[in-house]
Amino acid sequence: MRVRLKAKPALLLGALLLAACSGGEEGKGGPGGPGGKRPPQLVAAQAASMADFAPTLVALGTVTPSQSVAVRPRADGEIIGIAFREGDMVRAGQTLFRLDPRTARANVQQAEAELKGAIAAERRATLDYERAEALVTKGFVSAAARDLARANAWSARSSIDTARAQLDAARVQLSFLTITAPISGRTGELGFRLGANVRQGDATALVTINQLSPIHVRFLVPAANVQQARALLAAGGGKVVARLQGSGQVLATGRLVFLDNNVDPGNGGVAARAEFDNPGEILWPGAIVDVEFPLGAARPYVALPEGAVQTGRDAPFVWMVTSGGGKPGAGKPASKVEMRDVVVAGRLGGTVYVASGIQPGEKVVVDALARLRDGDAVRLKPGGKPQMAGGAPAAAGGSAD
């Protein structure tokens, strides 16, 4: 009896271990395990449809003024007047600064006096020559004296020209003391304040004026798209759209006006520039915007929501829904999924345009968050909304893949 009592706990322990091992093996082969059958997932699906799409280039652009001028003095002097406020819009020719003109005015008056003296000297020399010419025929004056008088008259005339040139130079120097706007645009921060002494060689500008209308956006065109960009430029520049970075909001519409003549070896792109009228000054120098413009004429493509096309190791792909034997809502799944590679022509406004790999009318899973495997059984949501990666639709924007 003692032997049986000692052996019974050992037998019970062995039975428990055996049961645990057999249960673990069942778990590996049961539903949901790697060796078992995955339960059907509830997903949203949508039939592929056709839509027109023009392959579009999307690039990051930097807003730059169409003209930017750093205003510098062309004469030395003290600033005695500033005729604008920082940030004001100014017109070409509008007075901006006035420098102390007293020395320059005195130089002008001196040059005017010297001109009057030169005119008087020329008149006297001319009269002397005329008298010598009359007396030489009578023998009262030698021919040498007449020639000398004629040379003096000619020299006096040249002195008038010299005095006039000096007067013009003095007037120009005086005009430099009134500094005007070379272009129309918006002023920036002042480099010098009232009472400051400025010189021609100063490194700091008095003020910088940026022309904001029209305004330019600079961006890079990939070398592979240069020919399409050239065709667009030859056709008048096409339609270039500037969007607020991140949100997709359209800021302005313009045209392509410049394409550089070489590919930058540093970034592999070609510098381009688009011009926008910018009447409300929505585009501001230095801002970063999304620039997009079509690379060709619109043509029909298969259109899918952004969440339907996923990124694979080798190529983008979609989950195709193939018909099954059951019905939605029944005990067994209605459909299965199949992974299929696609060729993406471009993206715009949360829609992906597919060039090949799928036919119109075929049903595609549009849940970006669905964790599927090839051949998985699925149940379709009756009118359910797809789940987008990140919980929100992609921002509007276009790109050519």
XYZ file of C-alpha atoms in Angstrom:
401
model
C 0.000 0.000 0.000
C 2.829 2.409 0.774
C 4.327 1.772 -2.644
C 1.065 2.583 -4.412
C 0.607 5.792 -2.401
C 4.108 6.971 -3.329
C 3.659 6.147 -7.011
C 0.298 7.907 -7.435
C 1.630 11.522 -7.283
C 4.319 10.630 -9.801
C 1.715 9.262 -12.188
C -0.438 12.361 -11.819
C 2.551 14.637 -12.504
C 3.436 12.717 -15.668
C -0.160 12.935 -16.907
C -0.197 16.681 -16.368
C 3.067 17.163 -18.260
C 1.799 15.042 -21.152
C -1.422 17.039 -21.310
C 0.488 20.303 -21.307
C 2.749 19.161 -24.168
C -0.165 17.922 -26.260
C -2.025 21.188 -25.641
C 0.986 23.220 -26.803
C 1.210 21.244 -29.996
C -2.464 21.813 -30.616
C -1.955 25.564 -30.141
C 0.680 25.621 -32.849
C -1.560 23.964 -35.344
C -4.817 25.571 -34.212
C -6.589 28.560 -35.750
C -4.490 31.685 -35.831
C -1.154 29.820 -35.360
C 1.577 29.725 -37.977
C 0.621 26.217 -39.049
C -3.139 26.758 -38.783
C -5.852 28.673 -40.536
C -6.015 32.461 -39.992
C -9.417 33.814 -39.058
C -11.059 35.965 -41.751
C -10.472 39.696 -41.417
C -13.122 42.351 -41.892
C -11.837 44.777 -44.553
C -13.198 47.526 -46.775
C -12.950 47.031 -50.533
C -13.670 49.167 -53.557
C -14.003 48.529 -57.273
C -11.267 50.098 -59.380
C -12.475 52.899 -61.664
C -10.996 54.953 -64.511
C -10.113 58.643 -64.293
C -8.100 61.098 -66.378
C -4.710 62.041 -65.008
C -1.794 64.073 -66.305
C 1.575 62.881 -64.910
C 2.651 65.680 -62.606
C 6.028 66.686 -61.250
C 6.000 67.737 -57.599
C 9.088 69.447 -56.184
C 10.074 71.603 -53.258
C 10.484 75.220 -54.308
C 11.911 78.330 -52.678
C 10.129 81.644 -53.165
C 12.494 84.358 -54.416
C 11.777 87.961 -55.441
C 11.800 88.627 -59.159
C 14.210 91.483 -58.400
C 16.142 92.264 -55.238
C 18.232 95.421 -54.977
C 20.476 96.406 -52.084
C 20.373 100.219 -52.066
C 23.815 101.744 -51.368
C 25.015 105.356 -51.361
C 26.956 106.664 -54.356
C 28.294 109.621 -52.389
C 29.563 110.153 -48.862
C 27.485 112.141 -46.411
C 25.264 112.342 -43.382
C 21.692 111.058 -43.583
C 19.413 114.051 -42.906
C 16.138 112.523 -44.057
C 14.421 109.143 -44.479
C 11.247 109.344 -46.570
C 9.737 105.909 -45.854
C 9.125 103.393 -43.099
C 10.610 99.936 -42.897
C 8.419 97.426 -44.733
C 6.694 100.051 -46.898
C 5.853 99.486 -50.534
C 7.786 101.979 -52.669
C 7.640 102.935 -56.340
C 10.574 103.167 -58.707
C 11.959 106.725 -58.511
C 10.470 107.449 -55.090
C 12.783 109.337 -52.709
C 14.147 107.120 -49.940
C 17.062 108.999 -48.301
C 18.481 112.511 -48.347
C 22.121 113.196 -47.509
C 23.611 116.541 -46.420
C 23.899 118.520 -49.711
C 25.744 121.657 -48.569
C 29.209 120.741 -49.825
C 27.854 119.415 -53.104
C 25.767 122.581 -53.661
C 28.844 124.723 -53.088
C 30.711 122.655 -55.671
C 27.918 123.231 -58.173
C 28.005 126.987 -57.575
C 31.772 127.012 -58.002
C 31.479 125.093 -61.282
C 28.831 127.523 -62.521
C 31.121 130.455 -61.760
C 34.036 128.818 -63.535
C 31.834 128.278 -66.573
C 30.901 131.949 -66.652
C 34.574 132.902 -66.411
C 35.442 130.539 -69.267
C 32.719 132.049 -71.438
C 34.031 135.576 -70.764
C 37.622 134.528 -71.502
C 36.508 132.916 -74.758
C 34.700 136.098 -75.800
C 37.784 138.221 -75.132
C 40.063 135.804 -76.995
C 37.711 135.766 -79.969
C 37.659 139.584 -80.168
C 41.466 139.686 -80.005
C 41.657 137.255 -82.887
C 39.172 139.236 -84.977
C 41.163 142.474 -84.461
C 44.428 140.747 -85.317
C 42.878 139.351 -88.482
C 41.779 142.872 -89.531
C 45.157 144.481 -88.762
C 47.340 141.858 -90.396
C 46.079 142.943 -93.847
C 47.161 146.500 -93.124
C 50.571 145.437 -91.949
C 50.103 146.627 -88.372
C 50.184 143.058 -86.956
C 52.395 140.214 -88.008
C 51.021 136.910 -89.188
C 52.604 135.213 -86.162
C 50.666 137.478 -83.779
C 47.451 136.705 -85.652
C 48.080 132.961 -85.418
C 48.718 133.256 -81.686
C 45.429 135.129 -81.205
C 43.587 132.459 -83.160
C 45.093 129.683 -80.991
C 44.100 131.550 -77.834
C 40.494 131.786 -79.092
C 40.371 128.072 -79.785
C 41.872 127.317 -76.363
C 39.247 129.521 -74.722
C 36.475 127.564 -76.464
C 37.852 124.285 -75.118
C 37.964 125.816 -71.633
C 34.203 126.381 -71.896
C 33.694 122.690 -72.673
C 35.845 121.730 -69.685
C 33.900 124.056 -67.373
C 30.585 122.656 -68.608
C 31.764 119.081 -67.946
C 32.866 120.041 -64.426
C 29.484 121.627 -63.797
C 27.709 118.473 -64.994
C 29.880 116.338 -62.710
C 29.100 118.575 -59.743
C 25.377 118.384 -60.470
C 25.584 114.582 -60.681
C 27.326 114.452 -57.309
C 24.571 116.650 -55.902
C 21.903 114.330 -57.320
C 23.555 111.367 -55.576
C 22.638 112.939 -52.239
C 18.957 112.257 -52.944
C 18.678 108.473 -53.010
C 15.663 107.073 -54.851
C 14.190 103.593 -55.249
C 15.653 101.808 -58.293
C 12.678 99.392 -58.507
C 9.161 99.092 -57.167
C 8.797 96.697 -54.278
C 8.722 96.243 -50.527
C 11.482 97.614 -48.347
C 13.231 95.653 -45.650
C 15.065 96.624 -42.476
C 17.083 99.831 -42.428
C 20.849 99.428 -42.404
C 21.483 103.011 -41.209
C 19.396 105.433 -39.197
C 18.887 109.173 -39.304
C 22.105 111.073 -38.611
C 24.437 108.252 -39.606
C 27.413 109.000 -41.846
C 27.524 106.701 -44.855
C 30.222 106.075 -47.418
C 30.277 104.534 -50.885
C 32.352 101.575 -49.714
C 30.107 100.542 -46.816
C 29.456 96.787 -46.736
C 26.004 97.288 -45.208
C 23.252 98.437 -47.557
C 20.981 101.339 -46.656
C 17.966 99.099 -47.306
C 17.033 96.158 -49.536
C 14.015 96.302 -51.844
C 12.344 93.086 -53.003
C 9.934 93.054 -55.911
C 7.061 90.759 -54.890
C 4.763 91.067 -57.887
C 5.536 89.230 -60.032
C 7.476 86.791 -57.852
C 9.500 83.680 -58.655
C 9.762 80.176 -57.212
C 12.991 78.261 -57.821
C 13.025 74.448 -57.845
C 14.823 71.467 -59.366
C 13.608 69.349 -62.281
C 14.996 65.782 -62.277
C 17.190 65.024 -65.267
C 14.699 62.346 -66.395
C 11.957 64.992 -66.766
C 13.969 67.712 -68.506
C 12.506 67.049 -71.951
C 8.923 67.306 -70.662
C 9.837 70.554 -68.911
C 11.414 71.894 -72.119
C 8.264 71.081 -74.051
C 6.181 72.868 -71.422
C 8.463 75.925 -71.574
C 8.292 76.005 -75.383
C 4.486 75.890 -75.200
C 4.359 79.069 -73.126
C 5.140 77.765 -69.654
C 1.973 75.778 -69.005
C 0.268 75.893 -65.623
C 2.458 75.707 -62.527
C 0.743 75.474 -59.139
C 2.314 76.507 -55.831
C 0.827 74.770 -52.783
C 1.295 75.314 -49.074
C 3.733 72.686 -47.911
C 2.056 69.929 -45.939
C -1.566 71.022 -46.380
C -1.890 71.047 -50.172
C -3.661 74.431 -50.179
C -3.281 76.199 -53.530
C -1.438 79.485 -53.008
C -0.943 80.716 -56.557
C -0.959 79.656 -60.184
C 1.769 80.727 -62.592
C 3.922 79.512 -65.467
C 7.378 78.105 -66.113
C 9.719 80.873 -67.312
C 13.242 79.454 -67.035
C 15.125 76.171 -67.314
C 18.876 76.113 -66.778
C 21.224 74.890 -69.503
C 23.012 72.159 -67.544
C 22.425 69.371 -65.033
C 23.901 70.115 -61.623
C 26.263 67.204 -60.839
C 25.739 67.791 -57.127
C 22.020 67.003 -57.067
C 21.358 65.542 -60.517
C 18.686 68.130 -61.309
C 18.198 71.150 -63.535
C 17.401 74.497 -61.929
C 14.028 75.890 -62.999
C 12.028 78.992 -62.189
C 8.300 79.672 -62.270
C 6.702 83.114 -62.235
C 3.549 84.067 -60.312
C 1.606 87.351 -60.427
C 1.185 87.302 -56.628
C -1.286 90.219 -56.421
C -2.080 89.671 -52.736
C 1.553 88.894 -51.810
C 0.577 85.404 -50.652
C 3.976 84.120 -51.718
C 6.728 85.571 -49.544
C 10.479 85.478 -50.257
C 12.266 82.628 -48.509
C 9.154 80.478 -48.020
C 9.253 76.776 -48.987
C 6.309 75.597 -51.107
C 5.308 72.541 -53.090
C 5.494 73.174 -56.836
C 3.629 70.985 -59.297
C 3.150 71.090 -63.033
C 1.986 68.552 -65.627
C 4.556 66.579 -67.586
C 2.171 65.600 -70.365
C -1.406 65.524 -71.572
C -4.096 63.898 -69.440
C -5.063 60.298 -70.243
C -7.220 57.671 -68.489
C -5.707 55.592 -65.686
C -7.102 53.255 -63.043
C -7.784 55.432 -59.990
C -7.499 54.039 -56.455
C -7.534 55.602 -52.988
C -4.143 56.272 -51.420
C -4.666 53.515 -48.849
C -5.188 50.834 -51.500
C -1.633 50.970 -52.874
C 1.065 49.790 -50.515
C 4.842 49.818 -50.789
C 6.460 46.430 -51.349
C 10.061 45.342 -51.294
C 10.350 45.327 -55.088
C 7.302 47.278 -56.307
C 4.053 48.856 -55.128
C 1.225 46.365 -54.730
C -2.484 46.050 -53.989
C -4.590 43.361 -52.328
C -7.023 42.013 -54.913
C -10.270 40.521 -53.619
C -11.132 37.244 -55.330
C -14.594 35.731 -55.028
C -15.149 32.916 -52.483
C -17.899 30.409 -51.841
C -19.662 32.039 -48.930
C -21.855 35.105 -48.472
C -21.176 38.194 -46.388
C -22.562 37.764 -42.904
C -22.669 33.956 -43.167
C -20.599 31.618 -41.031
C -17.922 31.114 -43.663
C -15.879 33.834 -45.453
C -17.046 35.199 -48.783
C -13.670 36.119 -50.375
C -9.902 35.764 -50.388
C -7.138 38.250 -51.130
C -4.307 38.032 -53.621
C -1.212 40.253 -53.721
C -0.669 41.910 -57.093
C 2.136 44.250 -58.160
C 1.134 47.462 -59.937
C 2.859 50.262 -61.853
C 1.992 53.684 -60.445
C 1.749 56.555 -62.954
C 1.381 59.253 -60.307
C -0.391 60.521 -57.226
C -2.581 63.568 -56.781
C -4.995 64.710 -54.106
C -5.053 61.433 -52.172
C -5.639 59.359 -55.311
C -3.161 56.936 -56.879
C -3.272 56.502 -60.659
C -2.188 53.041 -61.774
C -0.767 52.451 -65.252
C -0.843 48.642 -65.204
C -1.439 45.636 -62.980
C -5.154 46.078 -62.393
C -8.269 46.347 -64.531
C -11.302 48.594 -64.041
C -14.007 46.908 -62.007
C -11.669 44.624 -60.063
C -12.171 44.860 -56.313
C -9.279 46.081 -54.187
C -8.802 46.273 -50.410
C -8.598 49.933 -49.407
C -7.708 49.490 -45.724
C -4.111 50.683 -45.409
C -3.889 49.227 -41.891
C -5.068 45.725 -42.812
C -2.517 42.993 -41.961
C -3.021 40.518 -44.770
C -1.186 37.611 -46.338
C -1.535 36.184 -49.804
C -4.530 33.840 -49.819
C -6.066 35.091 -46.559
C -9.816 34.811 -46.173
C -11.629 38.132 -45.688
C -15.063 39.437 -45.047
C -16.073 42.705 -46.705
C -17.459 45.610 -44.776
C -20.947 46.510 -46.030
C -20.316 50.157 -46.912
C -17.583 50.534 -44.308
C -15.044 53.334 -44.482
C -11.426 52.458 -45.178
C -8.767 53.057 -42.557
C -5.915 55.255 -43.766
C -2.343 54.936 -42.559
C -1.775 57.532 -39.887
C -5.541 57.957 -39.347
C -6.019 60.713 -41.952
C -6.089 61.045 -45.721
C -2.928 62.064 -47.499
C -2.504 65.738 -48.295
C -3.317 66.909 -51.759
C -0.326 66.869 -54.052
C 0.848 65.352 -57.278
C 3.818 63.334 -58.329
C 5.015 61.355 -61.271
C 6.405 57.957 -60.253
